[in-house]
Amino acid sequence: MIADHTGASHAAILGIGSYRPSRVIPNSEVVEAIDSSDEWIQQRSGIKQRRWAAPDETVQVMSVAAARSALDRAGVAPEQIDCVIVATVTHLLQTPAVATAIAHELGTQQAAAFDISAACAGFCHGVALAADMVRAGSAGHALVIGVERLSDLTDLHDRGTAFIFADGAGAAVIGPSDTPGIGPVVWGSDGEQFDLIRQKEDWRDVVGNDEKPGSGVMPHLVMLGNPVFRWASFTMAKTAQQALDRAGISIDELDVFVPHQANMRIIDAMARSMKLPERVKIARDIAEMGNTSAASVPLALDRMIAEGEAKSGDTALLIAFGAGLAYAAQVVTVP
Ligand SMILES: CC(C)(COP(=O)(O)OP(=O)(O)OC[C@H]1O[C@@H](n2cnc3c(N)ncnc32)[C@H](O)[C@@H]1OP(=O)(O)O)[C@@H](O)C(=O)NCCC(=O)NCCS
């Protein structure tokens, strides 16, 4: 008979860390190319500024910085990490996974390392995988990183995306716990809406062939904003409620709500639809960071911890959604 392994009774987030690129880009710097205004952007999205990475702030550099901070706060050494999961859509090498280079630079003992592609929902997917690994015994501790350099794939002349997408990294160390710290994930995908947010063309079209010359330009991300807006505002509140129900947490027991930072109006619509009590603290990092895709949830949670809005032991609801359309939500205990 094949021997099986068993893991910890429960898993929890032991530490969160993040990295914000140094270059702050106010709305005034993006409006001219898209014939827009600071007022329009703030009113329609809640975004006041975003950060775009400098050339030396690579996906790997930002990830390692966020991960070191999360490891420090968790009191976990790199050698204790058995698996590194990196959620990103902006590591611009098809292979190998950037997670392998990050695991090496951090000084893990050849930890398992792979990237996942679930766009803006990637971090919450990673947390679900890591929690299951810790409980099943395939990892003692796992590191989940959400990182993006969306500025590389954004068309600065596209009115629907240029003011939204931004850069950054967030990380979480997941490990064993005496009590449940990560609730059941509620996740899924709606591939019927595959084309709503996507890379404009595939690499073969960029390169071209003898019959059809390639475009030769970076394949930007394109988005049909309005249907995404409606889908997120109406459908995702139900998914968030399901995550609370699956965790057995009533809305009165919730302290913190950390939705994907896509648009302030989506955040408000979800909060209204879920009838969140006023005392529940809501992440609003989008005002200063824009939409950083896979990095947005850990960046937002880390800010709330730093500013005292989320305290250790608080019960937080995480939900993320985006291209695919893919989504994932879970209740966690704030480390
Ligand atoms: C992108 C987004 C802010 C646009 O807001 P919207 O209210 O849907 O805007 P619309 O596209 O319907 O356009 C409304 C009007 O503003 C104009 N407009 C569009 N982009 C503009 C811009 N950047 N600046 C100024 N005006 C703009 C349009 O031309 C249109 O004008 P009209 O009414 O005269 O035709 C919004 O759709 C959104 O946030 N979507 C979700 C995005 C998201 O969350 N994506 C990531 C998910 S992971």
Tab-separated table of C-alpha atoms and ligand atoms in Angstrom:
chain	number	residue	atom	x	y	z
A	1	MET	CA	0.000	0.000	0.000
A	2	ILE	CA	1.208	3.533	-0.759
A	3	ALA	CA	2.077	5.493	2.386
A	4	ASP	CA	0.136	8.744	2.750
A	5	HIS	CA	1.081	11.902	4.594
A	6	THR	CA	-1.076	13.853	7.017
A	7	GLY	CA	-0.816	17.521	7.802
A	8	ALA	CA	-1.773	20.042	10.440
A	9	SER	CA	-5.300	20.095	11.859
A	10	HIS	CA	-5.693	23.722	10.833
A	11	ALA	CA	-3.978	26.370	8.710
A	12	ALA	CA	-3.672	30.125	9.135
A	13	ILE	CA	-1.989	33.170	7.653
A	14	LEU	CA	1.046	33.686	9.904
A	15	GLY	CA	2.335	36.901	8.331
A	16	ILE	CA	1.545	39.393	5.566
A	17	GLY	CA	4.009	41.626	3.710
A	18	SER	CA	3.878	43.916	0.708
A	19	TYR	CA	5.939	46.059	-1.633
A	20	ARG	CA	4.781	49.350	-3.147
A	21	PRO	CA	6.859	50.595	-6.097
A	22	SER	CA	8.547	53.943	-5.521
A	23	ARG	CA	7.100	55.788	-8.537
A	24	VAL	CA	3.783	57.497	-7.633
A	25	ILE	CA	1.695	58.418	-10.690
A	26	PRO	CA	-1.108	60.914	-9.987
A	27	ASN	CA	-4.142	61.071	-12.301
A	28	SER	CA	-2.717	64.256	-13.813
A	29	GLU	CA	0.033	62.144	-15.425
A	30	VAL	CA	-2.320	59.769	-17.249
A	31	VAL	CA	-5.215	62.007	-18.333
A	32	GLU	CA	-3.708	63.627	-21.395
A	33	ALA	CA	-3.128	60.421	-23.365
A	34	ILE	CA	-6.728	59.275	-22.772
A	35	ASP	CA	-8.532	62.637	-23.025
A	36	SER	CA	-9.831	62.292	-19.469
A	37	SER	CA	-9.739	64.290	-16.219
A	38	ASP	CA	-8.781	63.781	-12.603
A	39	GLU	CA	-12.422	64.451	-11.693
A	40	TRP	CA	-13.808	61.801	-14.109
A	41	ILE	CA	-11.346	59.150	-12.939
A	42	GLN	CA	-12.030	59.808	-9.258
A	43	GLN	CA	-15.786	59.854	-9.766
A	44	ARG	CA	-15.944	56.661	-11.894
A	45	SER	CA	-13.271	54.601	-10.153
A	46	GLY	CA	-12.196	56.252	-6.883
A	47	ILE	CA	-8.571	56.214	-8.075
A	48	LYS	CA	-6.463	59.276	-7.140
A	49	GLN	CA	-3.062	57.849	-7.964
A	50	ARG	CA	-1.343	54.567	-8.684
A	51	ARG	CA	2.222	53.245	-8.595
A	52	TRP	CA	4.163	52.044	-11.607
A	53	ALA	CA	7.358	50.097	-11.113
A	54	ALA	CA	10.716	51.538	-12.185
A	55	PRO	CA	12.827	49.358	-14.528
A	56	ASP	CA	14.726	47.819	-11.598
A	57	GLU	CA	11.533	47.004	-9.686
A	58	THR	CA	10.997	43.721	-11.474
A	59	VAL	CA	8.369	41.086	-10.653
A	60	GLN	CA	11.095	39.139	-8.852
A	61	VAL	CA	12.472	42.141	-6.923
A	62	MET	CA	9.021	43.220	-5.716
A	63	SER	CA	8.091	39.638	-4.800
A	64	VAL	CA	11.235	39.007	-2.779
A	65	ALA	CA	10.755	42.275	-0.846
A	66	ALA	CA	7.114	41.471	-0.018
A	67	ALA	CA	7.994	37.873	0.877
A	68	ARG	CA	10.870	38.857	3.204
A	69	SER	CA	8.568	41.177	5.085
A	70	ALA	CA	5.871	38.469	5.402
A	71	LEU	CA	8.446	35.895	6.582
A	72	ASP	CA	9.840	38.358	9.144
A	73	ARG	CA	6.452	39.104	10.580
A	74	ALA	CA	5.501	35.416	10.633
A	75	GLY	CA	8.762	34.551	12.390
A	76	VAL	CA	9.312	31.860	9.771
A	77	ALA	CA	12.723	31.246	8.164
A	78	PRO	CA	13.013	30.742	4.384
A	79	GLU	CA	14.295	27.200	5.012
A	80	GLN	CA	10.921	26.332	6.569
A	81	ILE	CA	9.044	27.144	3.360
A	82	ASP	CA	8.185	23.968	1.424
A	83	CYS	CA	6.243	25.581	-1.404
A	84	VAL	CA	6.219	28.979	-3.122
A	85	ILE	CA	3.113	29.880	-5.135
A	86	VAL	CA	3.292	33.042	-7.234
A	87	ALA	CA	0.051	34.444	-8.647
A	88	THR	CA	0.830	36.737	-11.569
A	89	VAL	CA	-0.021	37.469	-15.189
A	90	THR	CA	2.917	39.798	-15.759
A	91	HIS	CA	5.974	37.544	-15.504
A	92	LEU	CA	6.861	37.960	-19.157
A	93	LEU	CA	8.744	34.702	-19.639
A	94	GLN	CA	6.514	31.836	-20.663
A	95	THR	CA	8.835	29.479	-18.785
A	96	PRO	CA	10.348	28.885	-16.273
A	97	ALA	CA	8.054	30.067	-13.474
A	98	VAL	CA	9.310	33.152	-11.630
A	99	ALA	CA	8.436	31.319	-8.390
A	100	THR	CA	11.541	29.131	-8.815
A	101	ALA	CA	13.862	32.156	-8.958
A	102	ILE	CA	12.091	33.758	-5.999
A	103	ALA	CA	12.333	30.547	-3.922
A	104	HIS	CA	16.060	30.425	-4.693
A	105	GLU	CA	16.722	34.102	-3.925
A	106	LEU	CA	14.853	33.855	-0.626
A	107	GLY	CA	17.055	30.935	0.423
A	108	THR	CA	14.481	28.154	0.648
A	109	GLN	CA	15.805	24.587	0.564
A	110	GLN	CA	14.763	23.973	-3.030
A	111	ALA	CA	11.092	24.516	-2.143
A	112	ALA	CA	8.489	23.437	-4.690
A	113	ALA	CA	7.709	26.553	-6.701
A	114	PHE	CA	5.222	27.373	-9.421
A	115	ASP	CA	3.200	30.253	-10.869
A	116	ILE	CA	-0.562	30.305	-11.167
A	117	SER	CA	-2.585	32.262	-13.697
A	118	ALA	CA	-5.899	33.341	-12.217
A	119	ALA	CA	-5.460	37.075	-12.901
A	120	CYS	CA	-6.911	39.346	-10.202
A	121	ALA	CA	-8.270	36.305	-8.337
A	122	GLY	CA	-4.814	34.695	-8.148
A	123	PHE	CA	-3.884	35.559	-4.559
A	124	CYS	CA	-7.094	34.100	-3.106
A	125	HIS	CA	-6.597	30.982	-5.255
A	126	GLY	CA	-3.056	30.703	-3.848
A	127	VAL	CA	-4.248	31.060	-0.248
A	128	ALA	CA	-6.777	28.260	-0.824
A	129	LEU	CA	-4.127	25.955	-2.323
A	130	ALA	CA	-1.595	26.722	0.413
A	131	ALA	CA	-4.097	26.142	3.219
A	132	ASP	CA	-5.049	22.785	1.711
A	133	MET	CA	-1.361	21.817	1.373
A	134	VAL	CA	-0.657	22.619	5.013
A	135	ARG	CA	-3.716	20.649	6.143
A	136	ALA	CA	-2.952	17.724	3.834
A	137	GLY	CA	0.733	17.602	4.761
A	138	SER	CA	2.290	18.320	1.363
A	139	ALA	CA	3.833	21.494	2.849
A	140	GLY	CA	4.703	22.471	6.410
A	141	HIS	CA	4.686	26.145	5.480
A	142	ALA	CA	3.837	27.714	2.142
A	143	LEU	CA	4.451	31.179	0.758
A	144	VAL	CA	1.822	32.825	-1.448
A	145	ILE	CA	2.791	35.893	-3.481
A	146	GLY	CA	0.509	38.088	-5.591
A	147	VAL	CA	2.588	40.325	-7.855
A	148	GLU	CA	2.048	42.398	-10.989
A	149	ARG	CA	3.762	44.870	-13.279
A	150	LEU	CA	0.613	45.650	-15.234
A	151	SER	CA	2.227	48.846	-16.513
A	152	ASP	CA	4.198	46.607	-18.918
A	153	LEU	CA	0.988	45.350	-20.529
A	154	THR	CA	-1.113	48.506	-20.394
A	155	ASP	CA	-1.782	50.645	-23.444
A	156	LEU	CA	-1.377	54.165	-22.071
A	157	HIS	CA	-3.756	55.422	-24.787
A	158	ASP	CA	-6.580	53.036	-23.894
A	159	ARG	CA	-9.303	55.017	-22.099
A	160	GLY	CA	-10.738	51.901	-20.471
A	161	THR	CA	-7.567	50.608	-18.803
A	162	ALA	CA	-4.746	53.197	-18.715
A	163	PHE	CA	-5.929	54.839	-15.486
A	164	ILE	CA	-6.827	51.552	-13.762
A	165	PHE	CA	-3.912	49.114	-13.962
A	166	ALA	CA	-0.897	49.396	-11.668
A	167	ASP	CA	2.021	47.571	-10.067
A	168	GLY	CA	2.951	46.065	-6.692
A	169	ALA	CA	3.383	42.881	-4.670
A	170	GLY	CA	1.881	41.260	-1.589
A	171	ALA	CA	2.776	38.037	0.197
A	172	ALA	CA	1.426	35.744	2.884
A	173	VAL	CA	3.048	32.938	4.864
A	174	ILE	CA	0.606	30.087	5.458
A	175	GLY	CA	1.346	27.547	8.159
A	176	PRO	CA	-0.099	25.270	10.852
A	177	SER	CA	-2.423	26.628	13.512
A	178	ASP	CA	-4.186	25.352	16.652
A	179	THR	CA	-7.467	26.856	15.495
A	180	PRO	CA	-8.971	27.306	12.000
A	181	GLY	CA	-7.544	30.491	10.462
A	182	ILE	CA	-8.532	30.019	6.815
A	183	GLY	CA	-12.118	29.110	5.989
A	184	PRO	CA	-13.373	27.036	3.041
A	185	VAL	CA	-12.781	28.686	-0.323
A	186	VAL	CA	-15.713	29.561	-2.566
A	187	TRP	CA	-14.319	29.752	-6.066
A	188	GLY	CA	-15.211	29.304	-9.685
A	189	SER	CA	-15.007	30.621	-13.196
A	190	ASP	CA	-17.328	31.805	-15.930
A	191	GLY	CA	-15.473	31.058	-19.152
A	192	GLU	CA	-18.424	32.242	-21.204
A	193	GLN	CA	-17.021	35.697	-20.400
A	194	PHE	CA	-13.456	34.749	-21.398
A	195	ASP	CA	-13.098	37.731	-23.725
A	196	LEU	CA	-14.140	40.500	-21.293
A	197	ILE	CA	-10.625	41.003	-19.918
A	198	ARG	CA	-7.786	39.474	-21.900
A	199	GLN	CA	-4.438	39.778	-23.570
A	200	LYS	CA	-5.359	41.333	-26.914
A	201	GLU	CA	-3.602	38.814	-29.144
A	202	ASP	CA	-1.509	35.692	-28.638
A	203	TRP	CA	2.240	35.541	-29.178
A	204	ARG	CA	1.923	33.950	-32.653
A	205	ASP	CA	0.014	37.008	-33.837
A	206	VAL	CA	2.693	39.275	-32.395
A	207	VAL	CA	5.479	37.402	-34.159
A	208	GLY	CA	3.518	36.672	-37.361
A	209	ASN	CA	4.358	34.251	-40.161
A	210	ASP	CA	5.079	34.274	-43.896
A	211	GLU	CA	1.435	34.766	-44.795
A	212	LYS	CA	0.518	37.272	-42.108
A	213	PRO	CA	3.074	39.681	-40.623
A	214	GLY	CA	2.979	40.082	-36.852
A	215	SER	CA	1.984	43.260	-35.056
A	216	GLY	CA	5.399	43.421	-33.373
A	217	VAL	CA	3.974	45.308	-30.402
A	218	MET	CA	3.514	44.180	-26.816
A	219	PRO	CA	0.099	42.485	-26.603
A	220	HIS	CA	-1.720	44.831	-24.240
A	221	LEU	CA	-4.538	43.893	-21.890
A	222	VAL	CA	-7.969	44.904	-23.155
A	223	MET	CA	-11.153	45.076	-21.118
A	224	LEU	CA	-14.850	45.648	-21.694
A	225	GLY	CA	-15.219	47.631	-18.479
A	226	ASN	CA	-18.951	48.043	-18.270
A	227	PRO	CA	-20.030	44.354	-18.340
A	228	VAL	CA	-17.193	43.541	-15.924
A	229	PHE	CA	-18.434	46.316	-13.655
A	230	ARG	CA	-21.999	44.962	-13.672
A	231	TRP	CA	-20.904	41.338	-13.210
A	232	ALA	CA	-18.648	42.229	-10.270
A	233	SER	CA	-21.157	44.526	-8.557
A	234	PHE	CA	-24.063	42.057	-8.676
A	235	THR	CA	-22.554	38.562	-8.694
A	236	MET	CA	-19.580	38.907	-6.385
A	237	ALA	CA	-21.589	40.014	-3.337
A	238	LYS	CA	-23.333	36.617	-3.475
A	239	THR	CA	-19.992	34.810	-3.660
A	240	ALA	CA	-18.749	36.823	-0.671
A	241	GLN	CA	-21.859	35.875	1.306
A	242	GLN	CA	-21.322	32.198	0.392
A	243	ALA	CA	-17.777	32.376	1.774
A	244	LEU	CA	-19.156	33.709	5.073
A	245	ASP	CA	-21.820	30.973	5.140
A	246	ARG	CA	-19.304	28.207	4.374
A	247	ALA	CA	-17.088	29.481	7.202
A	248	GLY	CA	-20.052	29.619	9.591
A	249	ILE	CA	-19.425	33.319	10.234
A	250	SER	CA	-22.369	35.714	10.523
A	251	ILE	CA	-22.068	39.250	9.227
A	252	ASP	CA	-22.105	40.438	12.855
A	253	GLU	CA	-18.934	38.479	13.553
A	254	LEU	CA	-17.079	40.031	10.596
A	255	ASP	CA	-14.520	42.775	11.368
A	256	VAL	CA	-12.797	43.447	8.054
A	257	PHE	CA	-13.801	43.254	4.372
A	258	VAL	CA	-10.978	43.086	1.808
A	259	PRO	CA	-12.426	42.944	-1.701
A	260	HIS	CA	-10.283	43.049	-4.843
A	261	GLN	CA	-9.397	46.689	-5.482
A	262	ALA	CA	-10.924	47.075	-8.967
A	263	ASN	CA	-13.153	50.107	-8.596
A	264	MET	CA	-14.371	52.016	-5.516
A	265	ARG	CA	-17.931	51.886	-6.867
A	266	ILE	CA	-17.781	48.070	-7.088
A	267	ILE	CA	-16.518	47.971	-3.478
A	268	ASP	CA	-19.391	50.213	-2.340
A	269	ALA	CA	-21.992	48.248	-4.337
A	270	MET	CA	-20.814	44.973	-2.785
A	271	ALA	CA	-20.874	46.420	0.731
A	272	ARG	CA	-24.421	47.735	0.181
A	273	SER	CA	-25.642	44.503	-1.327
A	274	MET	CA	-24.179	42.464	1.561
A	275	LYS	CA	-25.658	44.933	4.079
A	276	LEU	CA	-22.297	45.213	5.829
A	277	PRO	CA	-22.703	46.923	9.224
A	278	GLU	CA	-20.919	50.291	9.460
A	279	ARG	CA	-18.425	48.990	11.995
A	280	VAL	CA	-16.959	46.534	9.434
A	281	LYS	CA	-13.757	48.112	8.127
A	282	ILE	CA	-13.535	48.095	4.319
A	283	ALA	CA	-10.283	48.108	2.312
A	284	ARG	CA	-10.007	51.167	0.079
A	285	ASP	CA	-6.391	50.930	-1.053
A	286	ILE	CA	-7.500	51.480	-4.668
A	287	ALA	CA	-7.556	55.263	-4.134
A	288	GLU	CA	-3.780	55.263	-3.872
A	289	MET	CA	-2.761	52.080	-5.686
A	290	GLY	CA	-5.151	51.583	-8.603
A	291	ASN	CA	-5.868	47.979	-9.618
A	292	THR	CA	-2.814	45.804	-9.005
A	293	SER	CA	-4.584	42.548	-9.953
A	294	ALA	CA	-3.129	39.595	-8.006
A	295	ALA	CA	-1.357	41.963	-5.589
A	296	SER	CA	-4.413	43.996	-4.643
A	297	VAL	CA	-5.851	41.928	-1.768
A	298	PRO	CA	-2.592	41.413	0.190
A	299	LEU	CA	-1.537	45.038	-0.442
A	300	ALA	CA	-4.889	46.272	0.864
A	301	LEU	CA	-4.870	43.987	3.902
A	302	ASP	CA	-1.297	44.933	4.749
A	303	ARG	CA	-2.217	48.620	4.663
A	304	MET	CA	-5.171	47.999	7.000
A	305	ILE	CA	-2.902	46.172	9.447
A	306	ALA	CA	-0.302	48.970	9.278
A	307	GLU	CA	-2.946	51.641	9.866
A	308	GLY	CA	-4.604	49.759	12.745
A	309	GLU	CA	-7.864	49.185	10.868
A	310	ALA	CA	-7.324	45.419	10.943
A	311	LYS	CA	-6.024	43.907	14.163
A	312	SER	CA	-4.455	40.562	14.900
A	313	GLY	CA	-7.250	38.052	15.539
A	314	ASP	CA	-9.861	39.967	13.543
A	315	THR	CA	-12.083	38.025	11.184
A	316	ALA	CA	-11.621	39.180	7.585
A	317	LEU	CA	-13.449	38.306	4.381
A	318	LEU	CA	-11.236	38.231	1.263
A	319	ILE	CA	-12.687	38.168	-2.244
A	320	ALA	CA	-10.970	38.590	-5.588
A	321	PHE	CA	-12.215	38.392	-9.174
A	322	GLY	CA	-11.076	39.207	-12.678
A	323	ALA	CA	-10.098	37.875	-16.102
A	324	GLY	CA	-11.541	34.478	-16.894
A	325	LEU	CA	-13.813	35.466	-15.378
A	326	ALA	CA	-12.294	33.756	-12.330
A	327	TYR	CA	-13.122	34.381	-8.683
A	328	ALA	CA	-12.281	33.138	-5.179
A	329	ALA	CA	-13.268	34.143	-1.655
A	330	GLN	CA	-12.504	32.959	1.868
A	331	VAL	CA	-12.746	34.077	5.485
A	332	VAL	CA	-9.404	34.379	7.286
A	333	THR	CA	-8.089	35.403	10.664
A	334	VAL	CA	-5.860	38.498	10.483
A	335	PRO	CA	-2.322	37.514	11.572
B	1	LIG	C1	-13.680	51.256	-16.626
B	1	LIG	C2	-14.830	51.919	-15.889
B	1	LIG	C3	-14.337	52.800	-14.770
B	1	LIG	C4	-15.619	52.785	-16.875
B	1	LIG	O1	-16.745	53.337	-16.244
B	1	LIG	P1	-18.167	53.199	-16.889
B	1	LIG	O2	-19.085	53.922	-16.019
B	1	LIG	O3	-18.458	51.753	-17.149
B	1	LIG	O4	-17.943	53.986	-18.255
B	1	LIG	P2	-18.418	53.622	-19.729
B	1	LIG	O5	-17.398	52.765	-20.384
B	1	LIG	O6	-19.834	53.132	-19.706
B	1	LIG	O7	-18.366	55.061	-20.380
B	1	LIG	C5	-19.187	56.123	-19.895
B	1	LIG	C6	-18.809	57.398	-20.594
B	1	LIG	O8	-17.502	57.838	-20.178
B	1	LIG	C7	-16.625	57.971	-21.318
B	1	LIG	N1	-15.301	57.517	-20.937
B	1	LIG	C8	-14.838	56.243	-20.956
B	1	LIG	N2	-13.578	56.194	-20.491
B	1	LIG	C9	-13.274	57.461	-20.142
B	1	LIG	C10	-12.126	58.041	-19.583
B	1	LIG	N3	-11.044	57.312	-19.263
B	1	LIG	N4	-12.142	59.366	-19.341
B	1	LIG	C11	-13.224	60.104	-19.628
B	1	LIG	N5	-14.332	59.604	-20.163
B	1	LIG	C12	-14.362	58.291	-20.421
B	1	LIG	C13	-17.241	57.111	-22.388
B	1	LIG	O9	-16.876	57.601	-23.669
B	1	LIG	C14	-18.718	57.283	-22.123
B	1	LIG	O10	-19.158	58.509	-22.650
B	1	LIG	P3	-20.647	58.680	-23.254
B	1	LIG	O11	-21.558	58.443	-22.093
B	1	LIG	O12	-20.642	60.077	-23.738
B	1	LIG	O13	-20.748	57.641	-24.322
B	1	LIG	C15	-15.781	50.841	-15.313
B	1	LIG	O14	-16.468	50.178	-16.342
B	1	LIG	C16	-15.079	49.810	-14.489
B	1	LIG	O15	-14.474	50.120	-13.485
B	1	LIG	N6	-15.219	48.534	-14.848
B	1	LIG	C17	-14.688	47.452	-14.104
B	1	LIG	C18	-13.240	47.435	-14.293
B	1	LIG	C19	-12.611	46.414	-13.461
B	1	LIG	O16	-12.958	46.265	-12.343
B	1	LIG	N7	-11.703	45.687	-14.062
B	1	LIG	C20	-10.907	44.768	-13.440
B	1	LIG	C21	-11.655	43.641	-12.934
B	1	LIG	S1	-10.475	42.682	-12.301
